[in-house]
GROMACS .gro file of C-alpha atoms in nm:
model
  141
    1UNK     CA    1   1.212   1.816   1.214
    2UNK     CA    2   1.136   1.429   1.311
    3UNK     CA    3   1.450   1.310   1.069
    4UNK     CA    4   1.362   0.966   1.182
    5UNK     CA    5   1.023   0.944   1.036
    6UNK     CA    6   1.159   1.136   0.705
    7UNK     CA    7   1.415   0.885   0.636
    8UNK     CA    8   1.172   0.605   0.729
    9UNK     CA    9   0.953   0.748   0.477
   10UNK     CA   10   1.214   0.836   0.185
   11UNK     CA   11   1.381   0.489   0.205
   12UNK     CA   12   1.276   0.331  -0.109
   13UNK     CA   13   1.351  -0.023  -0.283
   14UNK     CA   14   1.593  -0.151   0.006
   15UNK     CA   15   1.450  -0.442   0.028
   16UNK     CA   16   1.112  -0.630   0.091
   17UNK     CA   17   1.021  -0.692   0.418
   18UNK     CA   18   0.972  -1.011   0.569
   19UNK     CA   19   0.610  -1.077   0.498
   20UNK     CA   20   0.637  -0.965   0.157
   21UNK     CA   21   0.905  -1.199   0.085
   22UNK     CA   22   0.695  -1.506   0.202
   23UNK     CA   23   0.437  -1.378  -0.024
   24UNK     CA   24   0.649  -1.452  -0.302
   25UNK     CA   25   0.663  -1.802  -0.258
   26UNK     CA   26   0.273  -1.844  -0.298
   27UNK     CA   27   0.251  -1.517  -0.516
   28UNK     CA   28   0.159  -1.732  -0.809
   29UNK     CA   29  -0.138  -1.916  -0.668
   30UNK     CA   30  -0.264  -1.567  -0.524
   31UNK     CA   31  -0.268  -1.405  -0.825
   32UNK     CA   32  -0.432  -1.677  -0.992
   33UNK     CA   33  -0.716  -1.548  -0.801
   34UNK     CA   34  -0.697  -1.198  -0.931
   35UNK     CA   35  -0.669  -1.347  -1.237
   36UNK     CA   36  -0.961  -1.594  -1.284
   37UNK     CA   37  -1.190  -1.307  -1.140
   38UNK     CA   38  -1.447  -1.159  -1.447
   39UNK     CA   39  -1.336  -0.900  -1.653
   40UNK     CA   40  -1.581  -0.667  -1.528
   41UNK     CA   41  -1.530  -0.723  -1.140
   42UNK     CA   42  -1.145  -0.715  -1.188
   43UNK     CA   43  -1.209  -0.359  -1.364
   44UNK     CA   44  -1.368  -0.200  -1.078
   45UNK     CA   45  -1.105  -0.331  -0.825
   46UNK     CA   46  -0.832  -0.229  -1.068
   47UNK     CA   47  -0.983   0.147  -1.099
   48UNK     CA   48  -1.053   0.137  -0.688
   49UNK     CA   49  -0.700   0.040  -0.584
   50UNK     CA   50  -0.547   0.249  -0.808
   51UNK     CA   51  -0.745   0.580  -0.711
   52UNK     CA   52  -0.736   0.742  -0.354
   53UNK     CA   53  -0.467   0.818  -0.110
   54UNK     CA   54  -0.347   0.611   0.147
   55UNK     CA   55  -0.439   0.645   0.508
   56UNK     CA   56  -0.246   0.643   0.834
   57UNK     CA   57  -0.340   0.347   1.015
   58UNK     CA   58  -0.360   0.531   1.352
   59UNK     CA   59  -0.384   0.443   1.704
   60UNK     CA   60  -0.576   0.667   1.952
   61UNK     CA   61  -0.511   0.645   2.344
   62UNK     CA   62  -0.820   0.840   2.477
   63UNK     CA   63  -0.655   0.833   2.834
   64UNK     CA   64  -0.320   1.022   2.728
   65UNK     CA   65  -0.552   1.198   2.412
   66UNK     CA   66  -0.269   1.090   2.165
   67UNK     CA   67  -0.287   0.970   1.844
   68UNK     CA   68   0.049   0.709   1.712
   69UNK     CA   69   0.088   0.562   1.416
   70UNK     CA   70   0.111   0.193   1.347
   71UNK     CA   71   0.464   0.199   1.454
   72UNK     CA   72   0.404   0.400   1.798
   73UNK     CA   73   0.568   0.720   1.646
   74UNK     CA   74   0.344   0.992   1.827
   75UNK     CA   75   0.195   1.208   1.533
   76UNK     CA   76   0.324   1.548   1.484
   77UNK     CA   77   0.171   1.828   1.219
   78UNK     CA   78   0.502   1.796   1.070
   79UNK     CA   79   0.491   1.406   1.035
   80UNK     CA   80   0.126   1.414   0.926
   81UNK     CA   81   0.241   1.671   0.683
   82UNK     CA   82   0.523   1.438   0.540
   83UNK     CA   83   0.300   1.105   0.551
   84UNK     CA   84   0.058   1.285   0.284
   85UNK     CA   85   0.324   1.417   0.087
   86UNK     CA   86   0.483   1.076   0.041
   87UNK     CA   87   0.111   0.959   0.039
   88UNK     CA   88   0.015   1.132  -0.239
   89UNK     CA   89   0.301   1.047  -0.424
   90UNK     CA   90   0.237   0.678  -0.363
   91UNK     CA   91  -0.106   0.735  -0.510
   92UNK     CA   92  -0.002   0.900  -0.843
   93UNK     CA   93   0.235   0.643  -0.865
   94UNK     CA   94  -0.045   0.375  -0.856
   95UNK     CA   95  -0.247   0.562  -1.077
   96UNK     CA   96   0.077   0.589  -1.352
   97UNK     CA   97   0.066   0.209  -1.317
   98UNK     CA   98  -0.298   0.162  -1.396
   99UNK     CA   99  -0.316   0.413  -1.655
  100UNK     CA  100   0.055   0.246  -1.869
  101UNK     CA  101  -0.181  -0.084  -1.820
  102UNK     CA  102  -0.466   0.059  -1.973
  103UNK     CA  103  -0.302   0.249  -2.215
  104UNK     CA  104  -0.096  -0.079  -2.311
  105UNK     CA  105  -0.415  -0.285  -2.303
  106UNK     CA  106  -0.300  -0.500  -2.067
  107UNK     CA  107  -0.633  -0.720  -1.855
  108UNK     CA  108  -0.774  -0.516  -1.548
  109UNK     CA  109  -0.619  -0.850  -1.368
  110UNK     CA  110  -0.272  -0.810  -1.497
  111UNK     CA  111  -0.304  -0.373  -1.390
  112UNK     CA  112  -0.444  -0.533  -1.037
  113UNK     CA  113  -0.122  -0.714  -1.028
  114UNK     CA  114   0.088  -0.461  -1.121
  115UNK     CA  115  -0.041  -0.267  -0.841
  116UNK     CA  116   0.030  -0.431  -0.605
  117UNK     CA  117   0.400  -0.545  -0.708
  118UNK     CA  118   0.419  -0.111  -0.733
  119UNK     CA  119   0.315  -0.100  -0.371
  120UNK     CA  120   0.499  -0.415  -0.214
  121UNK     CA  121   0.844  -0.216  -0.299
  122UNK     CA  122   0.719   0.077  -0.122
  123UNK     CA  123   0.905   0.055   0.218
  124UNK     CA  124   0.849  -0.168   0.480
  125UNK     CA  125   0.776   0.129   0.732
  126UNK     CA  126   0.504   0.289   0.475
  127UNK     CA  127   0.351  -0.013   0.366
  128UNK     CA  128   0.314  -0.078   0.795
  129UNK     CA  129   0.167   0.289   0.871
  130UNK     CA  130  -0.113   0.216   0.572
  131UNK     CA  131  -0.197  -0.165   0.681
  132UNK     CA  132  -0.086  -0.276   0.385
  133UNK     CA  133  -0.085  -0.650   0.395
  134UNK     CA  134  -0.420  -0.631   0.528
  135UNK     CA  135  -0.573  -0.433   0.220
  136UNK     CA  136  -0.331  -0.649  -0.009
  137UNK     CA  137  -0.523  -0.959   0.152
  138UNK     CA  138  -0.851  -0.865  -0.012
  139UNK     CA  139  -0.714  -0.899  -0.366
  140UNK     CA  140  -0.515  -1.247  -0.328
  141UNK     CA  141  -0.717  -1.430  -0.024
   0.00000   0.00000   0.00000
């Protein structure tokens, strides 16, 4: 068993990583963008982050024919299998968030921001292997 990637992948809440943290600083102005986006717009990016599962971001070296993730870690069936697991829980975890926020009839801005506070205190090494800050740029840039 790859006990490396498993405790990569089970560390939760130790921190925010050093990106994230700068994000903080400017969080407000970003979300003012989420939040001066039309009710209806903000709805269907609210329901579309918070369905799906994440995705490896994954490198391929057609010379060698192997396939890394983000981090280099060579991918394994057992590694794949434990990236979905902790994928999947990710996503129902989104999905909990957006459905409390519609339930509590909070704006589809406010569950678009709750999102993504859920997924910034994912770790640091999941939020890398799923490009992260690149899909959290399309909601605040």
């Amino acid at each position: 068993m790859n006990t490396s990637f498993v405790s990569s992948l089970d560390t939760q809440n130790r921190g925010l990583n050093t990106s994230i943290e700068k994000k903080s600083s400017k969080e407000e102005s970003d979300f003012s963008k989420i939040l001066n986006l039309s009710t209806e717009v903000a709805s269907e990016y609210a329901k579309n982050l918070a369905s799906g599962i994440d995705l490896a971001h994954v490198d391929l070296d057609l010379k060698t024919q192997t396939a890394t993730y983000a981090g280099g870690e060579q991918i394994t069936a057992e590694n794949q299998t434990l990236f979905a697991q902790k994928a999947t829980n990710i996503a129902a975890g989104r999905a909990a968030v957006y459905q409390a926020d519609v339930a509590s009839g909070k704006s589809p801005q406010q569950a678009i921001i709750d999102i993504i506070n859920y997924m910034n205190n994912q770790s640091s090494e999941y939020l890398q292997l799923t490009n992260w800050e690149h899909i959290e740029k399309f909601y605040t840039e």
